[in-house]
Short mmCIF file of C-alpha atoms and ligand atoms in Angstrom, two decimals:
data_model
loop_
_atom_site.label_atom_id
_atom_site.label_comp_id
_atom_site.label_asym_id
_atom_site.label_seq_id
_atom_site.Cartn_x
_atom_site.Cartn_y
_atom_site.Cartn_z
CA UNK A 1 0.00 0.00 0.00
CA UNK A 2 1.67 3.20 -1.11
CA UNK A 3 1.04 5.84 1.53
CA UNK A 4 -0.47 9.79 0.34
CA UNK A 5 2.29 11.98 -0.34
CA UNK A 6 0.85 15.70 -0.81
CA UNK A 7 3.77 18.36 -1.71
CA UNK A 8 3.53 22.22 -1.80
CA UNK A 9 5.48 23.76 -4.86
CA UNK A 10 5.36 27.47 -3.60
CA UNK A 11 7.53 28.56 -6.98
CA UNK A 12 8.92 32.25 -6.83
CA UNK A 13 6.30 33.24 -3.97
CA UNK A 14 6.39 34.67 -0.40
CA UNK A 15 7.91 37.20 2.07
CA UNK A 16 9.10 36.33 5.34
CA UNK A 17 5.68 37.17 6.94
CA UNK A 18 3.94 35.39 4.56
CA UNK A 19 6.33 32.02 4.81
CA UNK A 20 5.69 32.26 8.89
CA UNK A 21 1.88 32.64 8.64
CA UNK A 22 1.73 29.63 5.85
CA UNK A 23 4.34 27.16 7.87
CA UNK A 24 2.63 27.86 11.00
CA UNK A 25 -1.01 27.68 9.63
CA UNK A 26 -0.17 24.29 7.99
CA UNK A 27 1.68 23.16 11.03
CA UNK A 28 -1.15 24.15 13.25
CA UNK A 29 -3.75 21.36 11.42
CA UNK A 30 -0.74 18.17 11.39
CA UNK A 31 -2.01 16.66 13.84
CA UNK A 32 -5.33 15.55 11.71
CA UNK A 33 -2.59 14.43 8.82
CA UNK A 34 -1.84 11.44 8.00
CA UNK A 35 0.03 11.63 4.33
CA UNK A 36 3.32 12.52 4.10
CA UNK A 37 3.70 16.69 3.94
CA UNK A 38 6.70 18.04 2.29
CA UNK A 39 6.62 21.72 1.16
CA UNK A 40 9.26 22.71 -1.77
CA UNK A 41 10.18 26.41 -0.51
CA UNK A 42 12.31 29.23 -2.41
CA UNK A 43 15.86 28.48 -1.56
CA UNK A 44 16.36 31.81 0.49
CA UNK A 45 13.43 30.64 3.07
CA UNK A 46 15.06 27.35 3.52
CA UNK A 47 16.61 28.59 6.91
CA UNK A 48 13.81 29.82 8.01
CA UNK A 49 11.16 26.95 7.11
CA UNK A 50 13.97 24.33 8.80
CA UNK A 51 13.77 26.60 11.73
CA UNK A 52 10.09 26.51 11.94
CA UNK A 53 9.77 23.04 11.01
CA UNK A 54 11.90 21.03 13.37
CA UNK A 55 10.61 18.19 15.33
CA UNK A 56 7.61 18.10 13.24
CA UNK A 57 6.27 15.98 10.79
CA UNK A 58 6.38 18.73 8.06
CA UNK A 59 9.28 17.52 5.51
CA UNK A 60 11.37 20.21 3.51
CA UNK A 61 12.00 20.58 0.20
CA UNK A 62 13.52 22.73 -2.45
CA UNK A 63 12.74 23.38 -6.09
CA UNK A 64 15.49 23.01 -8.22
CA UNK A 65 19.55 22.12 -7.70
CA UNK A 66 22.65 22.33 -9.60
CA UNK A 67 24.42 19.30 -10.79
CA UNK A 68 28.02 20.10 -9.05
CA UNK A 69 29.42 20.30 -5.94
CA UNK A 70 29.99 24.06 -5.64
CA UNK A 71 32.17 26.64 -7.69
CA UNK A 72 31.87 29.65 -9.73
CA UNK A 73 27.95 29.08 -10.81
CA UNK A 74 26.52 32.32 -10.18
CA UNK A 75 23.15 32.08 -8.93
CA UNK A 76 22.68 28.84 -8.06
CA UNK A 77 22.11 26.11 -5.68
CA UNK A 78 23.66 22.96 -4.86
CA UNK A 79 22.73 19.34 -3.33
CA UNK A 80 24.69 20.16 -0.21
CA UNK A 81 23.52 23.47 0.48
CA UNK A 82 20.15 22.10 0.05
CA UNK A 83 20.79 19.30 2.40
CA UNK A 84 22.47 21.86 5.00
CA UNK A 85 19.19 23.67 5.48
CA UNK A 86 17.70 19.83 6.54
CA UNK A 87 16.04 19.27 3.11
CA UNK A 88 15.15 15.94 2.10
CA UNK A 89 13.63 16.39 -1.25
CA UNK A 90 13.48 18.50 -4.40
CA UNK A 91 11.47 19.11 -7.21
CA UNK A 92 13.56 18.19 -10.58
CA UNK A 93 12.27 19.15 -14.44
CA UNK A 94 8.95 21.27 -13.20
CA UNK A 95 7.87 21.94 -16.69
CA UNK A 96 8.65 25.57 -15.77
CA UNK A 97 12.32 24.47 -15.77
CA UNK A 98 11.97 22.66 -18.78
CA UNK A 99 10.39 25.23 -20.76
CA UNK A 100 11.56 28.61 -19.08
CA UNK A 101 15.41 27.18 -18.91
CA UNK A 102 15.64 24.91 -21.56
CA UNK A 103 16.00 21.82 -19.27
CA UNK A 104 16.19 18.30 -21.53
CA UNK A 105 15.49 15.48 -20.41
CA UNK A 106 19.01 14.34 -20.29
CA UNK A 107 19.93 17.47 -18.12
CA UNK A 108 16.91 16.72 -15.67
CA UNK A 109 18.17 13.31 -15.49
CA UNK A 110 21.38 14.56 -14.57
CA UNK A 111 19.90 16.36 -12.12
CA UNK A 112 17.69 13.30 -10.86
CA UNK A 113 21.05 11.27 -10.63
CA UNK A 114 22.37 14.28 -8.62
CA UNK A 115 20.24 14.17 -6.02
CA UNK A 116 19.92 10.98 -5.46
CA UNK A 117 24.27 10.65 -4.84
CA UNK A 118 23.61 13.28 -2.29
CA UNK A 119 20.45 11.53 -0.55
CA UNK A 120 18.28 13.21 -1.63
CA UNK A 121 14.52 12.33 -2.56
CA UNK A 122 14.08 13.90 -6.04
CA UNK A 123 10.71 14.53 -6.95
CA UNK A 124 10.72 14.08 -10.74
CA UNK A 125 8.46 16.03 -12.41
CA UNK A 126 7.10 14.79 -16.32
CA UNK A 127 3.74 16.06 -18.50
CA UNK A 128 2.97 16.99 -21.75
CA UNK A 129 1.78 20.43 -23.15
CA UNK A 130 -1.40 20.76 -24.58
CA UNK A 131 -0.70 20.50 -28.48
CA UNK A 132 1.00 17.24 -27.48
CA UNK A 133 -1.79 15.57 -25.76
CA UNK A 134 -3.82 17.04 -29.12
CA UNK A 135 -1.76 15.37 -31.18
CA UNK A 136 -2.25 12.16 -29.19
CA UNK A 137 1.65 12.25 -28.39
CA UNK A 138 0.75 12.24 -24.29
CA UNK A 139 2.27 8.22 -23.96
CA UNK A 140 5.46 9.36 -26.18
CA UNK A 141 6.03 12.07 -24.26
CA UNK A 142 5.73 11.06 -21.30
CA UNK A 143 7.94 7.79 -22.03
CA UNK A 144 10.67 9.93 -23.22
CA UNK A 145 11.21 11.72 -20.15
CA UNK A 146 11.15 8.23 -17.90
CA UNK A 147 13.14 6.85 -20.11
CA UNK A 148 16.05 9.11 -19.97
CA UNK A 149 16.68 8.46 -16.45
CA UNK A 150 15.70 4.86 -16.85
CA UNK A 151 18.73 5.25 -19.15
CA UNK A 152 21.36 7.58 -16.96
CA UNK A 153 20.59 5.73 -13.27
CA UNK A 154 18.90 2.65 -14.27
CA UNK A 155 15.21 1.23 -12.81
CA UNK A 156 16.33 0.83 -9.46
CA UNK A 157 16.91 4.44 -8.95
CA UNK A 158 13.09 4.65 -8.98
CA UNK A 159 12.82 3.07 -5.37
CA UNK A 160 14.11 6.57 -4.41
CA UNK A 161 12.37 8.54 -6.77
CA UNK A 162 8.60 10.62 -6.53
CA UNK A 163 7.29 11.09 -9.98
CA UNK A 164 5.25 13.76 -10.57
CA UNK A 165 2.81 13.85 -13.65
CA UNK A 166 1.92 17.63 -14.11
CA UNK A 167 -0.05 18.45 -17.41
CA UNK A 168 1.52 21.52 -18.71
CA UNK A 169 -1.98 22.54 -19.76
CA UNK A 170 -3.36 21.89 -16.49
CA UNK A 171 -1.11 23.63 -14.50
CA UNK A 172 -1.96 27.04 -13.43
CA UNK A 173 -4.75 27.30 -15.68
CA UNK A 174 -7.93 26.29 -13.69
CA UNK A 175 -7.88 23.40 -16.04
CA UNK A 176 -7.71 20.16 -14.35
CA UNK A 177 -7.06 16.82 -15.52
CA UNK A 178 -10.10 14.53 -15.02
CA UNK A 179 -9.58 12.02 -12.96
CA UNK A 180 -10.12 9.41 -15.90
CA UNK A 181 -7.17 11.64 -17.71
CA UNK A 182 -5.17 11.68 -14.61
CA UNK A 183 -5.82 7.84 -13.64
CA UNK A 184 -5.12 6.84 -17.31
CA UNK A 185 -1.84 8.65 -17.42
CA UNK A 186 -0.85 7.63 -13.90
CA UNK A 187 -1.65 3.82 -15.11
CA UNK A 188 0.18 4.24 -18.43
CA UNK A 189 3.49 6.01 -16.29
CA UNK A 190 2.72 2.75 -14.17
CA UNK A 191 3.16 0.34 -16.76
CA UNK A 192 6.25 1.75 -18.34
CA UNK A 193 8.06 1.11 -14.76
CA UNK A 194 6.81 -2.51 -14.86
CA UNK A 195 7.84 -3.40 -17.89
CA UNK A 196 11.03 -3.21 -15.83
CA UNK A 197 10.21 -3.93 -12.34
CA UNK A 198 6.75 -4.86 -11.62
CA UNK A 199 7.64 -4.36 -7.54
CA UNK A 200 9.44 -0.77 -8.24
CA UNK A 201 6.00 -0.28 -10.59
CA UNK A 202 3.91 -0.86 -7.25
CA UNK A 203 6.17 0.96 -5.29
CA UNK A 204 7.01 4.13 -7.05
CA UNK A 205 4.73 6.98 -5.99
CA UNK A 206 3.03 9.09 -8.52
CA UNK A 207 1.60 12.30 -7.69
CA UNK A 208 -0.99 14.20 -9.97
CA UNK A 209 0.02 18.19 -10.15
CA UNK A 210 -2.22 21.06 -12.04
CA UNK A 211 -5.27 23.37 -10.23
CA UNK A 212 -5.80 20.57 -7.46
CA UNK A 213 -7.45 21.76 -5.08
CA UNK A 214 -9.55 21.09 -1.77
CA UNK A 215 -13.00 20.75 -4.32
CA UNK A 216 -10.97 17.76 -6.38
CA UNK A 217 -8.47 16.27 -4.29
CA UNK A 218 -10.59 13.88 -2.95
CA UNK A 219 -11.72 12.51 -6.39
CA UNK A 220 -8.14 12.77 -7.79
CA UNK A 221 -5.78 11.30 -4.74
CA UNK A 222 -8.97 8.38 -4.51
CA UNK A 223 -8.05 6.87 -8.23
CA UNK A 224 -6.13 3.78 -7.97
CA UNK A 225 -2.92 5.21 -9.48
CA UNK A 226 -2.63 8.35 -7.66
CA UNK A 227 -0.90 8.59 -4.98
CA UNK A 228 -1.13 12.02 -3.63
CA UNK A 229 -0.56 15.67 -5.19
CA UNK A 230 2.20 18.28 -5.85
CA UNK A 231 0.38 21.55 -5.58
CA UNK A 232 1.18 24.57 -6.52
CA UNK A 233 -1.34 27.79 -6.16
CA UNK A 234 -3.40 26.05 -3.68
CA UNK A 235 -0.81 25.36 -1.23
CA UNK A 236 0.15 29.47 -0.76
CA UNK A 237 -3.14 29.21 1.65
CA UNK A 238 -2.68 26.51 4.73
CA UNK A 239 -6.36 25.95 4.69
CA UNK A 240 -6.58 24.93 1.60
CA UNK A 241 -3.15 22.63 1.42
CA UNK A 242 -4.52 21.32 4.66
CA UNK A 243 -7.82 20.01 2.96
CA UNK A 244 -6.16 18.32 0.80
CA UNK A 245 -2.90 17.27 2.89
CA UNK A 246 -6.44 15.42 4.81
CA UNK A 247 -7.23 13.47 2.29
CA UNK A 248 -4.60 10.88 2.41
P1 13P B 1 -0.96 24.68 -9.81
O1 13P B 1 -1.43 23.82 -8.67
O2 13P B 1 -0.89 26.15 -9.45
O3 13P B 1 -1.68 24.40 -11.07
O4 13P B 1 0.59 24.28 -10.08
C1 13P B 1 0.90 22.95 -10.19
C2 13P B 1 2.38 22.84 -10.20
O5 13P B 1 3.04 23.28 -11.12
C3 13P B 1 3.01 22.20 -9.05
O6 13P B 1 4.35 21.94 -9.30
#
């Protein structure tokens, strides 16, 4: 049985005020939790979430990471540093990195096979855009982009992998997946990971990300291949990432 994992992707949003009010709001319903909480923070409120986060069972997260060690890379962030602020997780090939910073797939795989040599949980993000679902490419697509770290780190790297399918058309936008779209495409992810490991297949956890919300988290997280959410407006408001943190 593969437990609800629910994850907050707050992207390039918040203020110190606002990060204390959301962390302690979401803190202040854990008790009636029982999924797994992790919320994926902008790298300069990492400090500040670990501070407000220890000894509970909110996990920490971050949303992107370089692939070396440290050295002249201006601007950005590395596995250790990420670690250092007690992070255990981060969000790898968002479609926002993809398409915003020209991220491959064999770049995000680096980056998968990154964290993972530094312990970390990397919460691999895959989707199609709209025109290719329209041009009935959704299966291809989404193949491709398990493939390539099938590929780089091989199929047991997915027993320390979240995927994440996020719709690029559904992210954002209102738009959600239905949950026969979502189940079908969590099913079809599914069966490319048993083709090579049918335990790793029933293992692997698959979250559905774009618009969930508190009205269809319920109907979403409930389909057999869905195993929780990565969220990205609705968890800037602890009420609503606490309705649907409940429904795991
Ligand atoms: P929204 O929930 O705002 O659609 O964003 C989803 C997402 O991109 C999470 O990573």
């Amino acid at each position: 049985m593969r437990q609800v994992i629910v994850a907050g992707n707050w992207k390039m949003n918040g203020s110190k005020e606002t990060v204390n009010t959301l962390v302690m709001g979401i803190l202040a319903g854990m008790s009636e939790v029982n999924s797994t909480v992790i919320v994926c923070v902008p790298s300069p409120y990492l400090s500040q979430v670990e501070a407000l986060t220890t000894h509970s069972q909110l996990n920490l997260g971050a949303q992107d990471l370089n692939v070396n060690a440290s050295g002249a890379f201006t601007g950005e962030v590395s596995a250790d540093m990420i670690k250092d602020f007690g992070a255990q997780y981060v969000i790898v090939g968002h479609s926002e990195r993809r398409s915003l910073y020209a991220e491959t797939d064999a770049v995000v795989a680096n980056k998968v096979q990154v964290a993972l040599d530094n312990g970390l949980t990397p919460i691999f993000c895959i989707g199609e855009t709209l025109a290719e679902r329209d041009s009935g490419q959704m299966e291809s697509v989404v193949m491709r982009q398990i493939q390539a770290v099938i590929d780089l780190s091989g199929i047991d790297a997915f027993k320390h992998i979240i995927i994440a399918y996020e719709p690029v058309w559904a992210i954002g936008t209102g738009v959600t997946a239905t949950p026969q779209q979502a189940q079908d495409a969590h099913a079809f992810i599914r069966s490319i990971l048993a083709q090579n490991d049918a335990n790793i297949a029933q293992s692997t956890a698959i979250l559905y990300g774009g618009s969930m919300n508190p009205n269809n988290a319920a109907e979403l997280i409930g389909c057999e291949d869905i195993d929780g959410g990565l969220i990205g407006g609705a968890s800037l408001k602890a009420e609503d990432f606490l309705q649907i943190c409940k429904v795991g």
